[in-house]
Amino acid sequence: RVSCLAESIDNKNALTPALRELLEASLTLQTISTKILATHLHRSPATIRSEFQRILAILGEHSRYSFPGKTN
């Protein structure tokens, strides 16, 4: 679902490489857990939260818990 989400975003340039990498990691690991993704991507949890907020802003969503394919 996350891969479809990345492809469905109209403005492909809206996703920076870091945001696309976060989406891909979320799909691969089947999670939106900030701690797990931060460890996997070697980023701080705060950075992951910020990147999720940017992705959600692009999608017009307000909560990552409405993120398609969410699995903890």
mmCIF file of N, CA and C in Angstrom:
data_model
loop_
_atom_site.group_PDB
_atom_site.id
_atom_site.type_symbol
_atom_site.label_atom_id
_atom_site.label_comp_id
_atom_site.label_asym_id
_atom_site.label_seq_id
_atom_site.Cartn_x
_atom_site.Cartn_y
_atom_site.Cartn_z
ATOM 1 N N ARG A 1 0.808 -1.209 0.000
ATOM 2 C CA ARG A 1 0.000 0.000 0.000
ATOM 3 C C ARG A 1 0.844 1.263 0.000
ATOM 4 N N VAL A 2 1.939 1.238 0.752
ATOM 5 C CA VAL A 2 2.788 2.422 0.827
ATOM 6 C C VAL A 2 3.423 2.708 -0.522
ATOM 7 N N SER A 3 3.814 1.661 -1.263
ATOM 8 C CA SER A 3 4.407 1.897 -2.575
ATOM 9 C C SER A 3 3.391 2.524 -3.519
ATOM 10 N N CYS A 4 2.148 2.090 -3.435
ATOM 11 C CA CYS A 4 1.083 2.695 -4.239
ATOM 12 C C CYS A 4 0.876 4.147 -3.829
ATOM 13 N N LEU A 5 0.991 4.407 -2.538
ATOM 14 C CA LEU A 5 0.841 5.755 -2.023
ATOM 15 C C LEU A 5 1.895 6.671 -2.622
ATOM 16 N N ALA A 6 3.144 6.222 -2.627
ATOM 17 C CA ALA A 6 4.235 7.027 -3.181
ATOM 18 C C ALA A 6 4.009 7.293 -4.661
ATOM 19 N N GLU A 7 3.531 6.292 -5.380
ATOM 20 C CA GLU A 7 3.301 6.447 -6.807
ATOM 21 C C GLU A 7 2.081 7.305 -7.103
ATOM 22 N N SER A 8 1.123 7.344 -6.174
ATOM 23 C CA SER A 8 -0.113 8.067 -6.429
ATOM 24 C C SER A 8 -0.002 9.567 -6.172
ATOM 25 N N ILE A 9 1.067 9.992 -5.523
ATOM 26 C CA ILE A 9 1.238 11.417 -5.270
ATOM 27 C C ILE A 9 1.464 12.109 -6.599
ATOM 28 N N ASP A 10 0.578 13.074 -6.892
ATOM 29 C CA ASP A 10 0.590 13.723 -8.199
ATOM 30 C C ASP A 10 1.937 14.354 -8.530
ATOM 31 N N ASN A 11 2.459 15.119 -7.628
ATOM 32 C CA ASN A 11 3.723 15.814 -7.872
ATOM 33 C C ASN A 11 4.868 14.951 -7.357
ATOM 34 N N LYS A 12 5.456 14.169 -8.244
ATOM 35 C CA LYS A 12 6.536 13.258 -7.861
ATOM 36 C C LYS A 12 7.695 14.015 -7.206
ATOM 37 N N ASN A 13 7.893 15.264 -7.598
ATOM 38 C CA ASN A 13 8.974 16.057 -7.028
ATOM 39 C C ASN A 13 8.674 16.481 -5.596
ATOM 40 N N ALA A 14 7.417 16.305 -5.149
ATOM 41 C CA ALA A 14 7.067 16.664 -3.784
ATOM 42 C C ALA A 14 7.758 15.746 -2.783
ATOM 43 N N LEU A 15 8.069 14.536 -3.205
ATOM 44 C CA LEU A 15 8.766 13.597 -2.325
ATOM 45 C C LEU A 15 10.264 13.711 -2.543
ATOM 46 N N THR A 16 10.938 14.175 -1.515
ATOM 47 C CA THR A 16 12.395 14.226 -1.578
ATOM 48 C C THR A 16 12.930 12.799 -1.475
ATOM 49 N N PRO A 17 14.176 12.590 -1.803
ATOM 50 C CA PRO A 17 14.741 11.240 -1.634
ATOM 51 C C PRO A 17 14.592 10.715 -0.202
ATOM 52 N N ALA A 18 14.738 11.581 0.784
ATOM 53 C CA ALA A 18 14.606 11.158 2.182
ATOM 54 C C ALA A 18 13.177 10.707 2.489
ATOM 55 N N LEU A 19 12.190 11.429 1.959
ATOM 56 C CA LEU A 19 10.796 11.048 2.201
ATOM 57 C C LEU A 19 10.458 9.748 1.492
ATOM 58 N N ARG A 20 10.955 9.588 0.283
ATOM 59 C CA ARG A 20 10.728 8.340 -0.451
ATOM 60 C C ARG A 20 11.399 7.169 0.278
ATOM 61 N N GLU A 21 12.604 7.405 0.801
ATOM 62 C CA GLU A 21 13.309 6.361 1.547
ATOM 63 C C GLU A 21 12.518 5.967 2.800
ATOM 64 N N LEU A 22 11.921 6.946 3.474
ATOM 65 C CA LEU A 22 11.092 6.659 4.644
ATOM 66 C C LEU A 22 9.884 5.817 4.254
ATOM 67 N N LEU A 23 9.222 6.162 3.169
ATOM 68 C CA LEU A 23 8.078 5.371 2.709
ATOM 69 C C LEU A 23 8.495 3.940 2.377
ATOM 70 N N GLU A 24 9.615 3.803 1.695
ATOM 71 C CA GLU A 24 10.098 2.465 1.324
ATOM 72 C C GLU A 24 10.469 1.644 2.560
ATOM 73 N N ALA A 25 11.105 2.289 3.542
ATOM 74 C CA ALA A 25 11.460 1.583 4.772
ATOM 75 C C ALA A 25 10.205 1.179 5.535
ATOM 76 N N SER A 26 9.224 2.051 5.551
ATOM 77 C CA SER A 26 7.969 1.745 6.226
ATOM 78 C C SER A 26 7.291 0.535 5.583
ATOM 79 N N LEU A 27 7.357 0.454 4.278
ATOM 80 C CA LEU A 27 6.793 -0.683 3.558
ATOM 81 C C LEU A 27 7.591 -1.954 3.839
ATOM 82 N N THR A 28 8.893 -1.863 3.747
ATOM 83 C CA THR A 28 9.759 -3.020 3.944
ATOM 84 C C THR A 28 9.616 -3.593 5.356
ATOM 85 N N LEU A 29 9.616 -2.700 6.344
ATOM 86 C CA LEU A 29 9.538 -3.129 7.736
ATOM 87 C C LEU A 29 8.100 -3.323 8.217
ATOM 88 N N GLN A 30 7.143 -2.904 7.396
ATOM 89 C CA GLN A 30 5.719 -2.986 7.706
ATOM 90 C C GLN A 30 5.384 -2.327 9.036
ATOM 91 N N THR A 31 5.880 -1.104 9.206
ATOM 92 C CA THR A 31 5.635 -0.363 10.438
ATOM 93 C C THR A 31 5.681 1.138 10.174
ATOM 94 N N ILE A 32 5.045 1.887 11.088
ATOM 95 C CA ILE A 32 5.226 3.334 11.104
ATOM 96 C C ILE A 32 5.823 3.764 12.439
ATOM 97 N N SER A 33 6.381 2.801 13.160
ATOM 98 C CA SER A 33 6.999 3.083 14.453
ATOM 99 C C SER A 33 8.200 4.010 14.263
ATOM 100 N N THR A 34 8.131 5.147 14.922
ATOM 101 C CA THR A 34 9.202 6.135 14.822
ATOM 102 C C THR A 34 10.541 5.556 15.260
ATOM 103 N N LYS A 35 10.549 4.838 16.373
ATOM 104 C CA LYS A 35 11.803 4.290 16.899
ATOM 105 C C LYS A 35 12.411 3.257 15.951
ATOM 106 N N ILE A 36 11.589 2.369 15.433
ATOM 107 C CA ILE A 36 12.088 1.334 14.526
ATOM 108 C C ILE A 36 12.633 1.957 13.249
ATOM 109 N N LEU A 37 11.880 2.879 12.667
ATOM 110 C CA LEU A 37 12.321 3.512 11.425
ATOM 111 C C LEU A 37 13.565 4.375 11.644
ATOM 112 N N ALA A 38 13.627 5.072 12.772
ATOM 113 C CA ALA A 38 14.804 5.903 13.071
ATOM 114 C C ALA A 38 16.054 5.040 13.174
ATOM 115 N N THR A 39 15.940 3.911 13.839
ATOM 116 C CA THR A 39 17.080 3.006 13.972
ATOM 117 C C THR A 39 17.490 2.460 12.601
ATOM 118 N N HIS A 40 16.515 2.028 11.834
ATOM 119 C CA HIS A 40 16.782 1.450 10.520
ATOM 120 C C HIS A 40 17.427 2.455 9.566
ATOM 121 N N LEU A 41 16.943 3.695 9.597
ATOM 122 C CA LEU A 41 17.421 4.714 8.659
ATOM 123 C C LEU A 41 18.570 5.557 9.222
ATOM 124 N N HIS A 42 18.980 5.276 10.458
ATOM 125 C CA HIS A 42 20.061 6.029 11.106
ATOM 126 C C HIS A 42 19.733 7.515 11.170
ATOM 127 N N ARG A 43 18.504 7.789 11.607
ATOM 128 C CA ARG A 43 18.039 9.165 11.804
ATOM 129 C C ARG A 43 17.454 9.261 13.200
ATOM 130 N N SER A 44 17.263 10.472 13.669
ATOM 131 C CA SER A 44 16.656 10.635 14.992
ATOM 132 C C SER A 44 15.145 10.425 14.885
ATOM 133 N N PRO A 45 14.516 9.998 15.982
ATOM 134 C CA PRO A 45 13.055 9.868 15.980
ATOM 135 C C PRO A 45 12.356 11.191 15.628
ATOM 136 N N ALA A 46 12.936 12.302 16.063
ATOM 137 C CA ALA A 46 12.348 13.608 15.743
ATOM 138 C C ALA A 46 12.359 13.862 14.237
ATOM 139 N N THR A 47 13.422 13.446 13.576
ATOM 140 C CA THR A 47 13.509 13.600 12.119
ATOM 141 C C THR A 47 12.443 12.755 11.431
ATOM 142 N N ILE A 48 12.254 11.533 11.906
ATOM 143 C CA ILE A 48 11.239 10.649 11.324
ATOM 144 C C ILE A 48 9.852 11.258 11.496
ATOM 145 N N ARG A 49 9.559 11.770 12.693
ATOM 146 C CA ARG A 49 8.253 12.410 12.934
ATOM 147 C C ARG A 49 8.048 13.581 11.988
ATOM 148 N N SER A 50 9.087 14.389 11.822
ATOM 149 C CA SER A 50 9.009 15.553 10.940
ATOM 150 C C SER A 50 8.765 15.128 9.488
ATOM 151 N N GLU A 51 9.458 14.081 9.062
ATOM 152 C CA GLU A 51 9.293 13.594 7.694
ATOM 153 C C GLU A 51 7.887 13.032 7.477
ATOM 154 N N PHE A 52 7.357 12.308 8.472
ATOM 155 C CA PHE A 52 5.980 11.829 8.363
ATOM 156 C C PHE A 52 5.011 13.009 8.246
ATOM 157 N N GLN A 53 5.253 14.069 9.001
ATOM 158 C CA GLN A 53 4.385 15.240 8.927
ATOM 159 C C GLN A 53 4.430 15.870 7.529
ATOM 160 N N ARG A 54 5.605 15.906 6.921
ATOM 161 C CA ARG A 54 5.705 16.448 5.552
ATOM 162 C C ARG A 54 4.947 15.577 4.556
ATOM 163 N N ILE A 55 5.065 14.266 4.700
ATOM 164 C CA ILE A 55 4.346 13.350 3.811
ATOM 165 C C ILE A 55 2.850 13.547 3.985
ATOM 166 N N LEU A 56 2.400 13.629 5.234
ATOM 167 C CA LEU A 56 0.969 13.803 5.497
ATOM 168 C C LEU A 56 0.463 15.143 4.964
ATOM 169 N N ALA A 57 1.284 16.174 5.050
ATOM 170 C CA ALA A 57 0.891 17.478 4.502
ATOM 171 C C ALA A 57 0.699 17.392 2.991
ATOM 172 N N ILE A 58 1.575 16.654 2.327
ATOM 173 C CA ILE A 58 1.455 16.469 0.881
ATOM 174 C C ILE A 58 0.147 15.759 0.552
ATOM 175 N N LEU A 59 -0.231 14.796 1.410
ATOM 176 C CA LEU A 59 -1.446 14.013 1.193
ATOM 177 C C LEU A 59 -2.709 14.699 1.711
ATOM 178 N N GLY A 60 -2.526 15.772 2.475
ATOM 179 C CA GLY A 60 -3.673 16.454 3.048
ATOM 180 C C GLY A 60 -4.258 15.735 4.252
ATOM 181 N N GLU A 61 -3.449 14.902 4.891
ATOM 182 C CA GLU A 61 -3.875 14.173 6.089
ATOM 183 C C GLU A 61 -3.392 14.928 7.329
ATOM 184 N N HIS A 62 -3.949 14.571 8.478
ATOM 185 C CA HIS A 62 -3.573 15.253 9.715
ATOM 186 C C HIS A 62 -2.922 14.328 10.732
ATOM 187 N N SER A 63 -3.043 13.030 10.546
ATOM 188 C CA SER A 63 -2.503 12.082 11.518
ATOM 189 C C SER A 63 -1.862 10.910 10.806
ATOM 190 N N ARG A 64 -0.691 10.519 11.262
ATOM 191 C CA ARG A 64 -0.035 9.377 10.630
ATOM 192 C C ARG A 64 -0.758 8.080 10.949
ATOM 193 N N TYR A 65 -1.648 8.102 11.943
ATOM 194 C CA TYR A 65 -2.404 6.900 12.278
ATOM 195 C C TYR A 65 -3.482 6.617 11.247
ATOM 196 N N SER A 66 -3.698 7.555 10.341
ATOM 197 C CA SER A 66 -4.586 7.303 9.205
ATOM 198 C C SER A 66 -3.779 6.871 7.985
ATOM 199 N N PHE A 67 -2.461 6.719 8.192
ATOM 200 C CA PHE A 67 -1.530 6.329 7.151
ATOM 201 C C PHE A 67 -1.934 4.968 6.583
ATOM 202 N N PRO A 68 -2.087 4.862 5.270
ATOM 203 C CA PRO A 68 -2.492 3.578 4.676
ATOM 204 C C PRO A 68 -1.514 2.456 4.998
ATOM 205 N N GLY A 69 -2.015 1.311 5.340
ATOM 206 C CA GLY A 69 -1.169 0.155 5.605
ATOM 207 C C GLY A 69 -0.486 0.200 6.940
ATOM 208 N N LYS A 70 -0.959 1.065 7.840
ATOM 209 C CA LYS A 70 -0.353 1.223 9.152
ATOM 210 C C LYS A 70 -0.310 -0.109 9.888
ATOM 211 N N THR A 71 0.890 -0.458 10.359
ATOM 212 C CA THR A 71 1.081 -1.622 11.212
ATOM 213 C C THR A 71 2.107 -1.263 12.251
ATOM 214 N N ASN A 72 1.829 -1.498 13.509
ATOM 215 C CA ASN A 72 2.790 -1.196 14.580
ATOM 216 C C ASN A 72 3.607 -2.381 14.926
#
